[in-house]
Amino acid sequence: MSAPLPTLPSREEIATLEIFAGLELRDIELVATPEDAARALAALGQLSVVGFDTESKPTFLKNEVSTGPHTVQLAAIDRAWVFQLHDSVCRAAAASLLASSALTKVGFGLSSDRTQIRAKLGIEPQAVLDLDTVFRRRGHRNSVGVKTAVALMFNQRFVKSRKQTTSNWAARHLSEGQLRYAANDAYAAMRVFDALGTEAR
């Protein structure tokens, strides 16, 4: 008989945990120029799995259509790349990585990201794994997002700044806070995938 699943931690329980240490700026590569894109493609071409997320400038008006995603984030176990999509070469590089079936992209709550990527980049993302489905396979009935997963796997609290969530992701210049926020969403997904081991594959 298999052991019972651990109960998902509540919001109140998560609030008492120590903070999950994300990547620092030195571990985050901003991809905003063709030269940046070439370096990122070379590095990411060596990997088989990355954490994945996107950010979009929020919409506040009724019937306002999002023009996102405005950034695409991919993360290894020790560093991350934040692609800005203003430059056509950076856009093409991000699209090629997302369309690659050789590179598995893992993250949380990715259905809206897929829809926006199709509209913005004109490609169908391949080899994408929503980690919520892995937790469902384990028997968890409720949806498991990044905060719950980090608490469950590491007994730590993943902090997401509301200020950064609603910041202008379409800006030409991203703040240090935005870069850390974007990169660590993808990094946390990669860490959870790694901790799940063969279960996630």
Tab-separated table of C-alpha atoms in Angstrom:
chain	number	residue	atom	x	y	z
A	1	MET	CA	0.000	0.000	0.000
A	2	SER	CA	1.420	3.405	-0.985
A	3	ALA	CA	2.045	6.048	1.667
A	4	PRO	CA	-0.595	8.796	1.936
A	5	LEU	CA	0.199	12.025	0.121
A	6	PRO	CA	1.356	14.947	2.226
A	7	THR	CA	-1.428	17.502	2.652
A	8	LEU	CA	-0.946	20.663	0.625
A	9	PRO	CA	0.165	23.503	2.917
A	10	SER	CA	-2.306	26.338	3.523
A	11	ARG	CA	-1.558	29.982	2.777
A	12	GLU	CA	-1.202	30.584	6.530
A	13	GLU	CA	1.262	27.706	6.886
A	14	ILE	CA	3.315	28.895	3.896
A	15	ALA	CA	3.524	32.388	5.448
A	16	THR	CA	5.508	30.982	8.404
A	17	LEU	CA	8.218	29.311	6.283
A	18	GLU	CA	11.713	30.579	5.563
A	19	ILE	CA	12.083	32.383	2.242
A	20	PHE	CA	13.147	30.441	-0.849
A	21	ALA	CA	16.464	31.873	-2.066
A	22	GLY	CA	16.188	32.737	-5.736
A	23	LEU	CA	18.834	33.706	-8.254
A	24	GLU	CA	20.742	36.952	-7.813
A	25	LEU	CA	21.348	39.446	-10.616
A	26	ARG	CA	24.797	37.991	-11.347
A	27	ASP	CA	23.094	34.706	-12.337
A	28	ILE	CA	20.562	36.348	-14.675
A	29	GLU	CA	21.300	37.109	-18.328
A	30	LEU	CA	19.198	39.818	-19.971
A	31	VAL	CA	18.673	39.004	-23.651
A	32	ALA	CA	17.892	42.296	-25.390
A	33	THR	CA	20.308	42.517	-28.376
A	34	PRO	CA	21.282	40.183	-31.250
A	35	GLU	CA	24.627	39.563	-29.482
A	36	ASP	CA	22.823	38.599	-26.272
A	37	ALA	CA	20.565	36.272	-28.275
A	38	ALA	CA	23.524	34.489	-29.887
A	39	ARG	CA	25.143	33.877	-26.475
A	40	ALA	CA	21.854	32.656	-24.986
A	41	LEU	CA	21.173	30.265	-27.877
A	42	ALA	CA	24.666	28.784	-27.515
A	43	ALA	CA	24.223	28.231	-23.765
A	44	LEU	CA	20.638	26.961	-23.949
A	45	GLY	CA	21.575	24.643	-26.814
A	46	GLN	CA	23.588	22.603	-24.276
A	47	LEU	CA	20.539	21.956	-22.081
A	48	SER	CA	17.706	19.435	-22.323
A	49	VAL	CA	15.308	20.911	-19.713
A	50	VAL	CA	14.674	24.468	-18.543
A	51	GLY	CA	12.235	26.221	-16.249
A	52	PHE	CA	9.878	28.421	-18.250
A	53	ASP	CA	7.559	31.388	-17.748
A	54	THR	CA	6.515	34.609	-19.442
A	55	GLU	CA	5.522	38.093	-18.282
A	56	SER	CA	3.097	40.489	-19.914
A	57	LYS	CA	2.239	44.116	-19.276
A	58	PRO	CA	-1.027	43.951	-17.311
A	59	THR	CA	-4.296	45.080	-18.867
A	60	PHE	CA	-6.502	47.305	-16.712
A	61	LEU	CA	-9.267	48.421	-19.091
A	62	LYS	CA	-12.372	46.431	-19.964
A	63	ASN	CA	-11.985	44.692	-23.363
A	64	GLU	CA	-8.292	45.688	-23.508
A	65	VAL	CA	-6.365	42.991	-25.378
A	66	SER	CA	-2.932	42.035	-24.068
A	67	THR	CA	-0.006	42.475	-26.473
A	68	GLY	CA	2.113	40.057	-24.425
A	69	PRO	CA	4.124	38.174	-23.728
A	70	HIS	CA	6.702	40.929	-23.358
A	71	THR	CA	9.368	38.710	-21.794
A	72	VAL	CA	10.154	34.998	-22.015
A	73	GLN	CA	12.183	33.470	-19.175
A	74	LEU	CA	14.134	30.225	-19.325
A	75	ALA	CA	16.181	28.889	-16.404
A	76	ALA	CA	18.754	26.196	-15.730
A	77	ILE	CA	19.469	24.938	-12.211
A	78	ASP	CA	21.960	27.769	-11.579
A	79	ARG	CA	21.167	30.630	-13.993
A	80	ALA	CA	18.400	32.191	-16.044
A	81	TRP	CA	17.849	34.109	-19.280
A	82	VAL	CA	15.228	36.842	-19.590
A	83	PHE	CA	14.381	37.497	-23.242
A	84	GLN	CA	12.916	40.885	-24.090
A	85	LEU	CA	10.929	40.715	-27.320
A	86	HIS	CA	11.386	44.237	-28.767
A	87	ASP	CA	14.279	43.182	-31.023
A	88	SER	CA	13.390	40.909	-33.977
A	89	VAL	CA	16.480	38.704	-33.452
A	90	CYS	CA	15.630	38.194	-29.758
A	91	ARG	CA	12.028	37.422	-30.731
A	92	ALA	CA	13.196	34.846	-33.289
A	93	ALA	CA	15.604	33.267	-30.774
A	94	ALA	CA	12.879	32.930	-28.129
A	95	ALA	CA	10.475	31.508	-30.728
A	96	SER	CA	12.997	28.906	-31.892
A	97	LEU	CA	13.613	27.729	-28.315
A	98	LEU	CA	9.901	27.513	-27.528
A	99	ALA	CA	9.210	25.631	-30.779
A	100	SER	CA	12.073	23.167	-30.179
A	101	SER	CA	11.024	19.646	-29.248
A	102	ALA	CA	14.626	18.973	-28.117
A	103	LEU	CA	14.315	21.416	-25.188
A	104	THR	CA	11.709	20.561	-22.524
A	105	LYS	CA	10.145	23.646	-20.925
A	106	VAL	CA	8.670	23.169	-17.425
A	107	GLY	CA	6.516	25.622	-15.505
A	108	PHE	CA	3.218	26.306	-13.752
A	109	GLY	CA	-0.123	27.490	-15.150
A	110	LEU	CA	1.104	27.665	-18.727
A	111	SER	CA	-2.160	27.535	-20.705
A	112	SER	CA	-2.504	31.330	-20.980
A	113	ASP	CA	1.210	31.611	-21.863
A	114	ARG	CA	0.677	29.187	-24.768
A	115	THR	CA	-2.230	31.238	-26.148
A	116	GLN	CA	-0.265	34.489	-26.019
A	117	ILE	CA	2.851	32.892	-27.527
A	118	ARG	CA	0.853	31.612	-30.499
A	119	ALA	CA	-0.538	35.097	-31.096
A	120	LYS	CA	2.726	37.004	-30.551
A	121	LEU	CA	5.367	34.674	-31.989
A	122	GLY	CA	3.306	32.680	-34.479
A	123	ILE	CA	4.591	29.322	-33.241
A	124	GLU	CA	3.165	26.366	-31.343
A	125	PRO	CA	5.216	25.744	-28.185
A	126	GLN	CA	6.612	22.197	-28.123
A	127	ALA	CA	7.834	19.946	-25.284
A	128	VAL	CA	6.056	22.004	-22.608
A	129	LEU	CA	5.288	20.353	-19.246
A	130	ASP	CA	2.936	22.035	-16.788
A	131	LEU	CA	4.139	20.798	-13.407
A	132	ASP	CA	0.603	20.952	-12.027
A	133	THR	CA	-0.104	17.811	-14.106
A	134	VAL	CA	2.796	16.024	-12.371
A	135	PHE	CA	1.291	16.795	-8.958
A	136	ARG	CA	-2.103	15.609	-10.217
A	137	ARG	CA	-0.491	12.315	-11.273
A	138	ARG	CA	0.778	12.006	-7.727
A	139	GLY	CA	-2.846	12.182	-6.577
A	140	HIS	CA	-3.251	15.834	-5.576
A	141	ARG	CA	-6.758	16.897	-6.566
A	142	ASN	CA	-6.279	20.622	-6.099
A	143	SER	CA	-4.211	22.695	-8.491
A	144	VAL	CA	-0.601	23.114	-7.356
A	145	GLY	CA	1.032	26.418	-8.270
A	146	VAL	CA	4.611	27.521	-7.783
A	147	LYS	CA	4.139	28.816	-4.198
A	148	THR	CA	2.500	25.579	-3.003
A	149	ALA	CA	5.040	23.423	-4.863
A	150	VAL	CA	8.028	25.242	-3.348
A	151	ALA	CA	6.496	24.903	0.130
A	152	LEU	CA	5.774	21.206	-0.443
A	153	MET	CA	9.149	20.272	-1.945
A	154	PHE	CA	11.522	22.528	0.023
A	155	ASN	CA	9.526	23.669	3.076
A	156	GLN	CA	10.217	27.248	1.964
A	157	ARG	CA	8.166	30.293	0.989
A	158	PHE	CA	8.311	31.587	-2.584
A	159	VAL	CA	7.762	35.344	-2.482
A	160	LYS	CA	6.102	37.132	-5.410
A	161	SER	CA	6.012	40.920	-5.275
A	162	ARG	CA	2.626	42.360	-6.293
A	163	LYS	CA	4.432	45.557	-7.320
A	164	GLN	CA	6.478	43.592	-9.876
A	165	THR	CA	3.511	41.460	-11.010
A	166	THR	CA	1.649	44.585	-12.111
A	167	SER	CA	4.677	46.494	-13.415
A	168	ASN	CA	5.232	47.507	-17.036
A	169	TRP	CA	6.796	44.441	-18.670
A	170	ALA	CA	6.696	46.157	-22.068
A	171	ALA	CA	9.208	48.796	-20.919
A	172	ARG	CA	12.466	48.990	-22.888
A	173	HIS	CA	14.432	49.034	-19.631
A	174	LEU	CA	13.557	46.445	-16.991
A	175	SER	CA	14.404	47.214	-13.364
A	176	GLU	CA	16.585	44.928	-11.249
A	177	GLY	CA	13.458	43.926	-9.340
A	178	GLN	CA	11.684	42.956	-12.561
A	179	LEU	CA	14.654	40.884	-13.742
A	180	ARG	CA	14.848	38.978	-10.462
A	181	TYR	CA	11.081	38.444	-10.373
A	182	ALA	CA	10.920	37.156	-13.959
A	183	ALA	CA	13.980	34.926	-13.714
A	184	ASN	CA	12.970	33.362	-10.406
A	185	ASP	CA	9.541	32.268	-11.633
A	186	ALA	CA	11.312	30.100	-14.210
A	187	TYR	CA	14.098	29.131	-11.778
A	188	ALA	CA	11.641	27.937	-9.097
A	189	ALA	CA	9.903	25.736	-11.690
A	190	MET	CA	13.252	24.223	-12.670
A	191	ARG	CA	14.157	23.555	-9.028
A	192	VAL	CA	10.788	21.842	-8.408
A	193	PHE	CA	11.193	19.725	-11.555
A	194	ASP	CA	14.677	18.726	-10.452
A	195	ALA	CA	13.448	17.807	-6.962
A	196	LEU	CA	10.623	15.687	-8.390
A	197	GLY	CA	13.243	13.612	-10.229
A	198	THR	CA	11.989	10.726	-12.384
A	199	GLU	CA	8.380	11.413	-11.347
A	200	ALA	CA	8.340	14.475	-13.579
A	201	ARG	CA	9.787	12.749	-16.624
